[in-house]
Short mmCIF file of C-alpha atoms in Angstrom, two decimals:
data_model
loop_
_atom_site.label_atom_id
_atom_site.label_comp_id
_atom_site.label_asym_id
_atom_site.label_seq_id
_atom_site.Cartn_x
_atom_site.Cartn_y
_atom_site.Cartn_z
CA MET I 1 0.03 0.01 -0.02
CA GLU I 2 2.81 2.38 0.88
CA MET I 3 4.39 1.75 -2.53
CA VAL I 4 1.08 2.38 -4.31
CA THR I 5 0.65 5.61 -2.35
CA ALA I 6 4.22 6.66 -3.22
CA LEU I 7 3.71 5.85 -6.92
CA LEU I 8 0.43 7.80 -6.93
CA ALA I 9 2.13 10.81 -5.30
CA TRP I 10 4.97 10.60 -7.83
CA ASN I 11 2.51 10.42 -10.77
CA VAL I 12 0.51 13.41 -9.46
CA SER I 13 3.75 15.38 -9.00
CA SER I 14 5.02 14.40 -12.45
CA VAL I 15 1.72 15.28 -14.17
CA CYS I 16 1.57 18.62 -12.34
CA ARG I 17 5.14 19.46 -13.29
CA ASP I 18 4.96 18.41 -16.91
CA TYR I 19 1.43 19.05 -18.10
CA PHE I 20 -0.25 21.89 -16.31
CA PRO I 21 0.62 25.38 -17.58
CA ALA I 22 2.38 27.91 -15.44
CA GLY I 23 0.15 29.48 -12.89
CA ASP I 24 -2.41 26.60 -12.88
CA ARG I 25 -0.41 24.19 -10.80
CA TRP I 26 -1.14 25.81 -7.43
CA SER I 27 -4.87 25.71 -8.03
CA ILE I 28 -4.94 22.13 -9.32
CA CYS I 29 -1.95 20.34 -7.84
CA PRO I 30 -0.83 19.97 -4.20
CA ARG I 31 1.43 22.78 -3.11
CA ASN I 32 2.88 23.70 0.25
CA GLU I 33 3.50 27.46 0.57
CA PRO I 34 5.70 27.13 3.72
CA ASP I 35 7.99 24.74 1.85
CA ILE I 36 8.20 27.07 -1.13
CA SER I 37 8.79 29.92 1.31
CA THR I 38 11.71 27.94 2.78
CA GLU I 39 13.18 27.14 -0.60
CA LEU I 40 12.89 30.76 -1.77
CA SER I 41 14.30 32.20 1.40
CA ALA I 42 17.47 30.21 0.88
CA ARG I 43 18.03 31.96 -2.46
CA LEU I 44 17.24 35.52 -1.35
CA SER I 45 19.22 38.24 0.40
CA ALA I 46 19.02 38.59 4.19
CA GLY I 47 16.84 41.68 3.84
CA ALA I 48 14.23 40.11 1.58
CA GLN I 49 10.80 39.22 2.93
CA ILE I 50 8.18 36.62 2.10
CA PHE I 51 4.50 37.07 2.90
CA LEU I 52 2.01 34.20 3.01
CA PRO I 53 -1.80 34.15 2.78
CA GLY I 54 -3.56 34.99 6.01
CA SER I 55 -1.13 37.70 7.11
CA SER I 56 -1.91 41.38 7.09
CA GLU I 57 1.28 42.00 5.10
CA PHE I 58 0.12 39.63 2.40
CA SER I 59 -3.29 41.36 2.18
CA HIS I 60 -1.62 44.75 1.92
CA ALA I 61 0.86 43.66 -0.75
CA THR I 62 -1.73 41.95 -2.92
CA GLY I 63 -4.36 44.70 -2.78
CA ARG I 64 -5.43 45.87 -6.23
CA TRP I 65 -6.80 49.19 -7.37
CA SER I 66 -9.39 47.40 -9.50
CA ALA I 67 -11.20 44.24 -8.35
CA LEU I 68 -12.18 43.06 -11.79
CA SER I 69 -10.21 40.20 -13.33
CA ALA I 70 -7.26 40.74 -11.00
CA PRO I 71 -4.21 38.52 -10.80
CA THR I 72 -3.83 36.39 -7.69
CA ALA I 73 -0.81 35.18 -5.75
CA ASN I 74 -0.20 32.34 -3.31
CA ILE I 75 2.97 33.91 -2.05
CA VAL I 76 4.53 37.39 -2.10
CA VAL I 77 8.29 38.01 -2.38
CA VAL I 78 9.54 41.40 -1.31
CA PRO I 79 13.05 41.93 -2.75
CA SER I 80 15.49 44.11 -0.84
CA VAL I 81 18.14 44.05 -3.63
CA GLU I 82 17.79 43.71 -7.36
CA ASN I 83 19.24 40.20 -7.51
CA ASP I 84 16.36 38.98 -5.33
CA VAL I 85 14.08 39.51 -8.33
CA ALA I 86 16.39 37.41 -10.51
CA GLU I 87 16.53 34.57 -7.98
CA THR I 88 12.76 34.54 -7.61
CA VAL I 89 12.27 34.32 -11.34
CA LYS I 90 14.80 31.52 -11.67
CA TYR I 91 13.17 29.58 -8.88
CA ALA I 92 9.68 30.06 -10.31
CA ASN I 93 10.89 28.90 -13.70
CA THR I 94 12.24 25.65 -12.21
CA GLN I 95 8.86 25.04 -10.61
CA ASN I 96 6.85 26.14 -13.62
CA ILE I 97 4.99 28.75 -11.59
CA SER I 98 3.81 32.05 -13.01
CA TYR I 99 5.02 35.29 -11.50
CA PHE I 100 4.25 38.98 -11.85
CA ALA I 101 5.84 42.18 -10.60
CA VAL I 102 3.85 44.74 -8.69
CA ASN I 103 4.64 48.38 -8.00
CA SER I 104 1.43 50.10 -6.86
CA GLY I 105 -1.07 47.58 -8.22
CA HIS I 106 -2.91 50.09 -10.38
CA GLY I 107 -2.89 48.02 -13.58
CA SER I 108 -6.58 47.32 -14.30
CA ILE I 109 -6.34 45.53 -17.69
CA THR I 110 -8.43 42.41 -17.63
CA THR I 111 -5.71 40.30 -19.29
CA LEU I 112 -3.98 40.24 -15.90
CA GLY I 113 -6.74 38.00 -14.62
CA LYS I 114 -5.30 35.12 -16.62
CA LEU I 115 -2.54 34.89 -14.07
CA GLN I 116 -3.83 33.03 -11.07
CA ASN I 117 -2.06 31.49 -8.02
CA GLY I 118 1.33 32.81 -8.93
CA ILE I 119 4.24 34.45 -7.19
CA GLU I 120 3.91 38.17 -6.73
CA ILE I 121 7.16 40.09 -6.76
CA TRP I 122 6.40 43.30 -4.86
CA LEU I 123 8.97 45.88 -5.70
CA ASP I 124 8.01 48.23 -2.88
CA ARG I 125 11.40 48.16 -1.18
CA LEU I 126 13.38 48.79 -4.34
CA SER I 127 12.74 52.50 -3.82
CA SER I 128 15.61 54.94 -4.32
CA VAL I 129 16.69 58.03 -6.17
CA GLU I 130 20.40 58.54 -6.78
CA ILE I 131 21.39 61.68 -8.72
CA ALA I 132 24.56 61.31 -10.80
CA ALA I 133 27.53 63.55 -10.07
CA ASP I 134 27.03 65.47 -13.32
CA GLY I 135 23.36 66.14 -12.43
CA ALA I 136 22.16 64.95 -15.83
CA THR I 137 20.65 61.61 -14.80
CA ALA I 138 19.32 59.77 -11.77
CA LYS I 139 19.19 56.07 -11.01
CA ILE I 140 15.75 55.24 -9.79
CA GLY I 141 14.72 52.00 -8.10
CA GLY I 142 12.19 49.80 -9.79
CA GLY I 143 9.51 50.29 -7.16
CA THR I 144 9.93 54.02 -6.59
CA LYS I 145 6.69 55.99 -6.56
CA SER I 146 6.19 59.31 -8.38
CA LYS I 147 5.97 61.40 -5.18
CA THR I 148 9.27 60.04 -3.93
CA ILE I 149 10.90 60.94 -7.18
CA ILE I 150 9.38 64.40 -7.46
CA ASP I 151 10.31 65.32 -3.88
CA ALA I 152 13.88 63.93 -4.05
CA LEU I 153 14.66 65.71 -7.29
CA TRP I 154 12.91 68.94 -6.32
CA ALA I 155 15.02 69.21 -3.17
CA GLN I 156 18.07 69.37 -5.52
CA GLY I 157 16.56 71.77 -7.97
CA LYS I 158 15.80 68.97 -10.47
CA GLN I 159 12.82 67.30 -12.05
CA THR I 160 11.86 64.68 -14.67
CA VAL I 161 8.75 63.39 -16.36
CA THR I 162 6.59 61.28 -13.98
CA GLY I 163 2.98 60.20 -13.92
CA ALA I 164 0.30 62.57 -12.75
CA CYS I 165 -0.62 60.56 -9.63
CA GLU I 166 1.62 60.47 -6.57
CA CYS I 167 0.94 56.82 -5.84
CA VAL I 168 1.90 55.29 -9.13
CA SER I 169 5.48 54.25 -9.87
CA LEU I 170 7.75 55.61 -12.55
CA LEU I 171 8.12 52.28 -14.33
CA GLY I 172 4.50 51.13 -14.31
CA PRO I 173 3.48 53.79 -16.74
CA GLY I 174 6.95 54.26 -18.15
CA LEU I 175 7.09 50.82 -19.75
CA GLY I 176 3.97 51.77 -21.68
CA GLY I 177 5.24 55.18 -22.68
CA GLY I 178 3.92 57.21 -19.78
CA HIS I 179 2.20 60.64 -19.86
CA GLY I 180 3.12 63.42 -17.46
CA PHE I 181 2.91 67.15 -16.84
CA LEU I 182 6.43 67.83 -18.18
CA GLN I 183 6.08 65.92 -21.42
CA GLY I 184 5.62 69.09 -23.46
CA ARG I 185 9.21 69.98 -22.72
CA HIS I 186 10.86 66.57 -22.53
CA GLY I 187 8.65 63.81 -24.02
CA LEU I 188 7.14 60.71 -22.39
CA ILE I 189 8.47 58.98 -19.28
CA SER I 190 10.08 56.31 -21.49
CA ASP I 191 11.79 58.98 -23.60
CA GLN I 192 13.90 59.80 -20.52
CA PHE I 193 15.34 56.29 -20.15
CA VAL I 194 19.12 56.07 -20.59
CA SER I 195 19.71 52.52 -19.32
CA MET I 196 18.15 49.96 -17.03
CA ASN I 197 18.65 46.82 -15.07
CA ILE I 198 16.13 44.23 -16.12
CA VAL I 199 15.40 40.61 -15.15
CA LEU I 200 14.51 38.74 -18.35
CA ALA I 201 12.41 35.61 -18.70
CA ASP I 202 15.43 33.38 -18.22
CA GLY I 203 15.99 34.92 -14.79
CA GLU I 204 19.21 36.76 -15.76
CA LEU I 205 19.71 40.28 -14.46
CA ARG I 206 21.09 42.35 -17.30
CA THR I 207 21.88 45.97 -17.96
CA ILE I 208 20.60 47.34 -21.30
CA ASP I 209 20.66 50.58 -23.12
CA ALA I 210 20.20 51.94 -26.62
CA GLU I 211 22.82 49.44 -27.92
CA SER I 212 20.46 46.53 -27.17
CA ASP I 213 17.88 45.43 -29.79
CA LEU I 214 15.43 45.15 -26.85
CA TRP I 215 15.65 48.89 -26.06
CA TRP I 216 13.17 49.84 -28.77
CA ALA I 217 10.51 47.51 -27.41
CA ILE I 218 11.05 48.35 -23.78
CA GLN I 219 9.95 51.86 -24.51
CA GLY I 220 6.21 51.31 -25.05
CA ALA I 221 5.79 47.57 -24.84
CA GLY I 222 8.08 46.90 -21.89
CA HIS I 223 5.55 44.96 -19.82
CA ASN I 224 6.07 42.06 -22.25
CA PHE I 225 9.76 41.57 -21.72
CA GLY I 226 10.89 41.54 -18.12
CA ILE I 227 10.97 43.12 -14.67
CA VAL I 228 12.92 46.42 -14.51
CA THR I 229 14.68 46.57 -11.16
CA SER I 230 16.22 50.05 -11.70
CA VAL I 231 16.34 52.65 -14.46
CA THR I 232 18.70 55.50 -15.18
CA SER I 233 16.68 58.47 -16.49
CA LYS I 234 17.44 61.96 -17.72
CA ILE I 235 16.72 64.73 -15.21
CA TYR I 236 16.61 68.46 -15.76
CA ASP I 237 17.18 71.68 -13.86
CA VAL I 238 13.95 73.27 -12.71
CA GLN I 239 13.42 76.13 -15.12
CA HIS I 240 9.82 76.97 -14.35
CA PRO I 241 9.10 76.31 -10.64
CA ASP I 242 5.76 78.17 -10.52
CA TRP I 243 2.50 77.00 -12.02
CA ALA I 244 -1.00 78.38 -11.98
CA TYR I 245 -4.43 76.92 -12.61
CA GLU I 246 -8.02 77.90 -13.07
CA SER I 247 -10.94 75.46 -12.87
CA PHE I 248 -14.57 75.74 -13.98
CA ILE I 249 -17.74 73.76 -13.61
CA PHE I 250 -20.39 73.88 -16.34
CA THR I 251 -23.78 72.31 -16.90
CA GLY I 252 -24.33 69.78 -19.63
CA GLU I 253 -26.09 72.38 -21.77
CA GLN I 254 -22.68 73.91 -22.46
CA VAL I 255 -20.96 70.82 -23.92
CA GLU I 256 -20.69 72.23 -27.40
CA THR I 257 -19.45 75.67 -26.45
CA VAL I 258 -16.92 74.32 -23.92
CA TYR I 259 -15.26 71.81 -26.28
CA ASP I 260 -15.40 74.11 -29.26
CA SER I 261 -13.56 76.69 -27.15
CA ILE I 262 -10.95 74.09 -25.97
CA ASN I 263 -10.32 73.22 -29.63
CA LYS I 264 -9.88 76.85 -30.54
CA TYR I 265 -8.02 78.31 -27.58
CA HIS I 266 -6.17 75.40 -26.04
CA LEU I 267 -5.54 72.83 -28.73
CA ARG I 268 -5.33 75.66 -31.26
CA ASN I 269 -6.66 73.34 -33.98
CA GLY I 270 -3.82 70.86 -33.51
CA THR I 271 -0.86 72.87 -32.21
CA PRO I 272 -1.30 73.21 -28.43
CA PRO I 273 1.09 75.42 -26.43
CA VAL I 274 4.09 73.79 -24.78
CA ASP I 275 3.32 75.23 -21.41
CA LEU I 276 -0.41 74.54 -21.10
CA MET I 277 -2.43 71.58 -19.97
CA SER I 278 -6.21 71.37 -20.54
CA TYR I 279 -7.82 68.71 -18.43
CA SER I 280 -11.59 68.12 -18.22
CA LEU I 281 -14.11 65.53 -17.17
CA TYR I 282 -17.77 64.59 -17.16
CA PHE I 283 -18.86 63.77 -13.66
CA ASN I 284 -21.82 63.58 -11.30
CA TYR I 285 -22.38 65.85 -8.29
CA HIS I 286 -25.88 65.75 -6.98
CA ASP I 287 -25.57 68.77 -4.73
CA ILE I 288 -25.34 70.84 -7.90
CA ASP I 289 -27.49 68.81 -10.29
CA PRO I 290 -29.18 65.65 -9.09
CA THR I 291 -30.43 64.61 -12.52
CA LYS I 292 -27.68 65.39 -15.02
CA SER I 293 -23.89 65.15 -15.26
CA LEU I 294 -21.58 68.18 -15.08
CA ILE I 295 -18.42 69.30 -16.82
CA MET I 296 -15.28 70.16 -14.91
CA LEU I 297 -12.39 71.96 -16.74
CA TYR I 298 -8.90 72.57 -15.39
CA ILE I 299 -6.49 74.88 -17.18
CA LEU I 300 -2.90 74.60 -15.92
CA GLN I 301 -0.02 76.72 -17.12
CA GLU I 302 3.69 76.43 -16.45
CA GLY I 303 5.98 79.31 -15.34
CA VAL I 304 3.34 81.92 -14.52
CA ALA I 305 1.76 83.58 -11.54
CA ALA I 306 -1.71 83.44 -13.14
CA VAL I 307 -3.00 81.56 -16.17
CA ASP I 308 -2.90 83.79 -19.29
CA SER I 309 -6.40 85.32 -19.80
CA ALA I 310 -6.17 84.31 -23.46
CA TYR I 311 -6.74 80.78 -22.25
CA THR I 312 -9.30 81.49 -19.54
CA LYS I 313 -11.49 84.47 -20.63
CA PRO I 314 -13.44 82.37 -23.18
CA PHE I 315 -14.59 80.12 -20.32
CA HIS I 316 -15.35 82.94 -17.89
CA ASP I 317 -17.53 84.35 -20.69
CA LEU I 318 -19.63 81.12 -20.59
CA SER I 319 -20.71 81.98 -16.99
CA PRO I 320 -19.62 78.83 -15.19
CA ILE I 321 -21.39 77.60 -12.07
CA VAL I 322 -18.12 77.59 -10.16
CA ALA I 323 -14.68 79.10 -10.92
CA THR I 324 -11.56 78.82 -8.81
CA ALA I 325 -7.84 79.68 -9.25
CA ALA I 326 -4.52 79.21 -7.49
CA THR I 327 -0.81 79.62 -7.90
CA GLY I 328 1.98 77.49 -6.49
CA PRO I 329 5.07 75.36 -7.22
CA TYR I 330 5.09 72.36 -9.50
CA THR I 331 4.84 70.07 -6.48
CA GLU I 332 1.29 71.36 -5.87
CA LEU I 333 -0.13 70.05 -9.11
CA THR I 334 -1.23 66.73 -7.70
CA THR I 335 -3.04 68.52 -4.88
CA TRP I 336 -4.92 70.76 -7.32
CA LEU I 337 -6.01 67.73 -9.32
CA ASP I 338 -6.73 65.56 -6.25
CA ASN I 339 -4.15 62.95 -7.18
CA THR I 340 -2.18 62.86 -3.88
CA LEU I 341 -1.38 59.77 -1.85
CA SER I 342 -4.45 60.38 0.32
CA SER I 343 -6.80 61.22 -2.58
CA PRO I 344 -9.52 58.82 -3.71
CA PRO I 345 -7.76 57.81 -6.94
CA CYS I 346 -4.86 56.36 -4.85
CA GLN I 347 -7.05 54.23 -2.57
CA LYS I 348 -7.70 50.47 -2.89
CA VAL I 349 -11.14 49.92 -1.43
CA GLY I 350 -12.36 46.86 -3.39
CA ARG I 351 -14.00 48.78 -6.22
CA VAL I 352 -13.97 47.86 -9.88
CA ASN I 353 -12.12 50.64 -11.77
CA ILE I 354 -11.91 50.12 -15.58
CA LEU I 355 -10.97 52.46 -18.39
CA PHE I 356 -11.56 52.47 -22.15
CA PRO I 357 -8.87 54.82 -23.62
CA ILE I 358 -8.75 56.33 -27.06
CA ASP I 359 -6.60 59.06 -28.55
CA VAL I 360 -7.90 61.93 -30.74
CA LYS I 361 -6.41 64.98 -32.44
CA LEU I 362 -9.23 67.36 -31.57
CA TYR I 363 -12.66 67.14 -29.97
CA ASP I 364 -15.51 66.31 -32.25
CA VAL I 365 -18.20 68.49 -30.69
CA SER I 366 -21.12 66.43 -31.91
CA ALA I 367 -19.44 63.26 -30.48
CA GLN I 368 -18.87 65.09 -27.22
CA ARG I 369 -22.66 65.73 -27.02
CA LYS I 370 -23.53 62.13 -27.76
CA VAL I 371 -21.06 60.88 -25.19
CA TYR I 372 -22.36 63.29 -22.58
CA ASP I 373 -25.96 62.29 -23.13
CA LEU I 374 -25.13 58.57 -22.96
CA PHE I 375 -23.00 58.92 -19.86
CA SER I 376 -25.45 61.11 -17.98
CA SER I 377 -28.33 58.84 -18.86
CA VAL I 378 -26.76 55.53 -17.89
CA THR I 379 -25.07 56.71 -14.74
CA HIS I 380 -28.28 58.21 -13.44
CA GLN I 381 -30.42 55.21 -14.42
CA THR I 382 -27.84 52.87 -12.82
CA PRO I 383 -26.92 54.52 -9.46
CA ALA I 384 -24.17 51.99 -8.84
CA LEU I 385 -22.23 53.63 -11.70
CA ASN I 386 -22.77 57.18 -10.43
CA GLY I 387 -19.12 57.48 -9.31
CA SER I 388 -17.87 57.04 -12.88
CA VAL I 389 -16.30 59.87 -14.85
CA ILE I 390 -14.89 60.46 -18.32
CA PHE I 391 -11.42 61.92 -18.44
CA PHE I 392 -10.27 64.21 -21.25
CA GLU I 393 -6.54 64.73 -20.83
CA GLY I 394 -4.89 67.39 -22.95
CA TYR I 395 -1.26 67.19 -22.03
CA PRO I 396 1.24 69.41 -23.87
CA VAL I 397 2.70 67.27 -26.71
CA GLU I 398 5.55 69.15 -28.29
CA GLY I 399 8.19 67.03 -26.57
CA VAL I 400 6.36 63.85 -27.40
CA LYS I 401 6.10 64.65 -31.08
CA ALA I 402 9.78 65.64 -31.23
CA VAL I 403 10.70 61.95 -30.89
CA PRO I 404 10.55 60.12 -34.25
CA SER I 405 7.61 57.68 -34.21
CA ASP I 406 9.77 54.74 -35.37
CA GLN I 407 12.33 55.28 -32.57
CA THR I 408 10.33 53.39 -29.89
CA ALA I 409 7.43 50.96 -29.55
CA VAL I 410 5.13 53.86 -28.67
CA ALA I 411 3.11 53.78 -31.88
CA ASN I 412 0.99 56.90 -31.62
CA ARG I 413 2.67 60.28 -31.04
CA ALA I 414 0.45 62.27 -33.40
CA ASP I 415 -2.67 62.88 -31.32
CA ASN I 416 -3.26 65.61 -28.76
CA VAL I 417 -5.93 64.32 -26.38
CA LEU I 418 -6.28 61.13 -24.36
CA ILE I 419 -9.93 60.34 -23.68
CA SER I 420 -10.75 57.69 -21.12
CA PRO I 421 -14.17 56.64 -19.85
CA PHE I 422 -13.51 55.59 -16.28
CA ILE I 423 -16.23 53.27 -15.02
CA SER I 424 -16.18 52.72 -11.29
CA TYR I 425 -18.49 50.74 -9.04
CA ALA I 426 -18.59 48.44 -5.99
CA PRO I 427 -18.98 44.82 -7.19
CA SER I 428 -21.84 42.88 -5.62
CA PRO I 429 -22.98 39.27 -5.85
CA ALA I 430 -26.53 40.64 -5.90
CA THR I 431 -25.95 42.46 -9.19
CA PRO I 432 -23.85 40.17 -11.44
CA GLU I 433 -25.11 42.00 -14.48
CA LEU I 434 -23.28 45.18 -13.39
CA ASP I 435 -19.97 44.03 -14.92
CA LYS I 436 -21.65 43.73 -18.33
CA THR I 437 -23.48 47.05 -17.97
CA ALA I 438 -20.25 48.84 -17.03
CA ALA I 439 -18.18 47.28 -19.82
CA ASP I 440 -20.99 48.04 -22.28
CA LEU I 441 -21.06 51.71 -21.24
CA GLY I 442 -17.32 52.16 -21.54
CA GLY I 443 -17.25 50.42 -24.90
CA ARG I 444 -20.23 52.43 -26.30
CA ILE I 445 -18.61 55.71 -25.23
CA ARG I 446 -15.34 54.80 -26.88
CA GLN I 447 -17.16 53.75 -30.05
CA LEU I 448 -18.95 57.14 -30.20
CA ILE I 449 -15.61 58.94 -29.86
CA HIS I 450 -14.04 56.78 -32.48
CA GLU I 451 -16.87 57.46 -34.92
CA GLY I 452 -16.36 61.16 -34.33
CA THR I 453 -12.73 60.98 -35.48
CA GLY I 454 -13.74 59.75 -38.94
CA ARG I 455 -10.76 57.39 -38.86
CA GLU I 456 -10.71 53.65 -39.35
CA GLU I 457 -7.79 53.06 -37.00
CA TRP I 458 -7.76 53.97 -33.30
CA TYR I 459 -5.19 53.77 -30.56
CA ALA I 460 -5.58 52.86 -26.93
CA TYR I 461 -3.07 54.10 -24.31
CA VAL I 462 -1.78 50.73 -23.08
CA ASN I 463 -1.46 51.85 -19.42
CA TYR I 464 -5.21 52.51 -19.32
CA ALA I 465 -6.30 49.59 -21.44
CA PHE I 466 -9.40 47.62 -20.58
CA GLY I 467 -8.25 44.38 -22.20
CA ASP I 468 -10.64 43.95 -25.14
CA GLU I 469 -8.35 45.94 -27.46
CA THR I 470 -6.04 44.43 -30.08
CA PRO I 471 -2.24 44.53 -30.21
CA GLU I 472 -2.69 46.93 -33.09
CA ASN I 473 -4.68 49.29 -30.85
CA TRP I 474 -1.88 49.18 -28.25
CA TYR I 475 1.29 48.97 -30.32
CA GLY I 476 0.44 50.18 -33.83
CA TYR I 477 -0.99 49.02 -37.11
CA ASP I 478 2.21 48.99 -39.13
CA LYS I 479 3.10 45.40 -40.00
CA TRP I 480 6.79 46.06 -39.36
CA ARG I 481 5.98 47.10 -35.75
CA GLN I 482 4.03 43.95 -34.99
CA ASP I 483 6.64 41.74 -36.70
CA ARG I 484 9.46 43.40 -34.78
CA LEU I 485 7.70 42.96 -31.46
CA LYS I 486 6.91 39.34 -32.15
CA ALA I 487 10.47 38.61 -33.14
CA LEU I 488 11.83 40.19 -29.98
CA LYS I 489 9.28 38.32 -27.94
CA GLN I 490 10.39 35.01 -29.45
CA LYS I 491 14.02 35.85 -28.80
CA TYR I 492 13.68 37.08 -25.21
CA ASP I 493 10.55 35.40 -23.90
CA PRO I 494 9.80 32.38 -26.12
CA PHE I 495 7.64 30.69 -23.43
CA GLY I 496 5.50 33.73 -22.71
CA LYS I 497 6.48 34.26 -19.06
CA PHE I 498 5.64 37.99 -19.43
CA SER I 499 2.38 37.70 -21.43
CA PHE I 500 -0.29 38.84 -18.98
CA TYR I 501 -0.26 42.61 -19.43
CA ALA I 502 -1.49 43.70 -22.89
CA PRO I 503 0.32 40.74 -24.54
CA ILE I 504 1.95 41.24 -27.89
CA ALA I 505 0.62 37.88 -29.05
#
């Protein structure tokens, strides 16, 4: 009997090892997390940590910004040095277990949900900012958050392009291009990269730069190729420390006049100013209007004590319900836009938060009306969706367009506005149809915007992607782009270890 039991156990182990795909084995086959923890600990540095299910540390580390189709882990590794990431990947490869890196856990794309019962590599402790002696670059740890970078550089009279939320990392958005307030001057986050340390699918920790054939793909499709443990990025002297903003709230009756004015005075029919950001949204606020959605418009300008009236007067002339203004240093921008560490967008409270991004050159005013009417109607008919908004992000683009489009895997540098329906709700077993209603609303809004462009092709900002888009939407329609990405994928990750976030194929 003992021999039969032993043979059965051997057969189960063999089948699990050889036949079940990565990530499935922990859900199907017997695993012992404490044993894996012991084996991993032996390979890691003394400062590394491992969190197991049931602990508060595990719950904190595995929290996701969006609860829909989220990846799951059976164990969390917290590296204290870059080589800990390499050792974890090597170990997981020997065990045929999937793994994924996490910075702040804001990725909401549904393709991540295909990774279940894996090893989470939480980069939280790889947080550092080291300014080079010449002041031209900084080496930034793979888990460093935007606020840490902004504050560390600002203290030395420096800055670089980061995301617009304090709680996101540099590399989360950076590997997908990465928009930011300073992109009008310097380009996208990825355009600042000089070199990086990256753990590839074989578990090797390598340093790469523009001499590597992988460099092109890392800038825009980087999630598909490895885990970046640190990056050296360009930094700049602060030339314009002061910023100013004005904000306005309008009723829905003013959709056409507001967006026609943004086209004319901010986007200037396709050539927006380098120092101006025009940021608006459709939202619901029942204290002002309990039955219809509202329009919020922010106008931010760099290097001034007050926003130039040429940009604001047309909107004052529309008699907004509310108008506010302020002046302060660059470090105040996240406070003005309510994107600080303590702001609602940075909290993980179990909600579903999904986006449906699309880029446009200018606002199609008739499409803006159709989108407003649909959004206002559905979010009031379905109260659970009332916390949703639609973001219209008009970052300055001169620095982005200055980089040749074939130089990186960022396929679309020609457009001026990033539009993103942001559908947010609390999931409930009592309303299983809510997921479908939410996805349908986001998709319909995006379709209306696409129709308004008059174009056949459309691009989706990969860092906001929902997951139903195509590789062409994320990485470009040119055949040479897709072929180049697939060839690099075959060379550097032939077994698809990094194929859960907006996969190339």
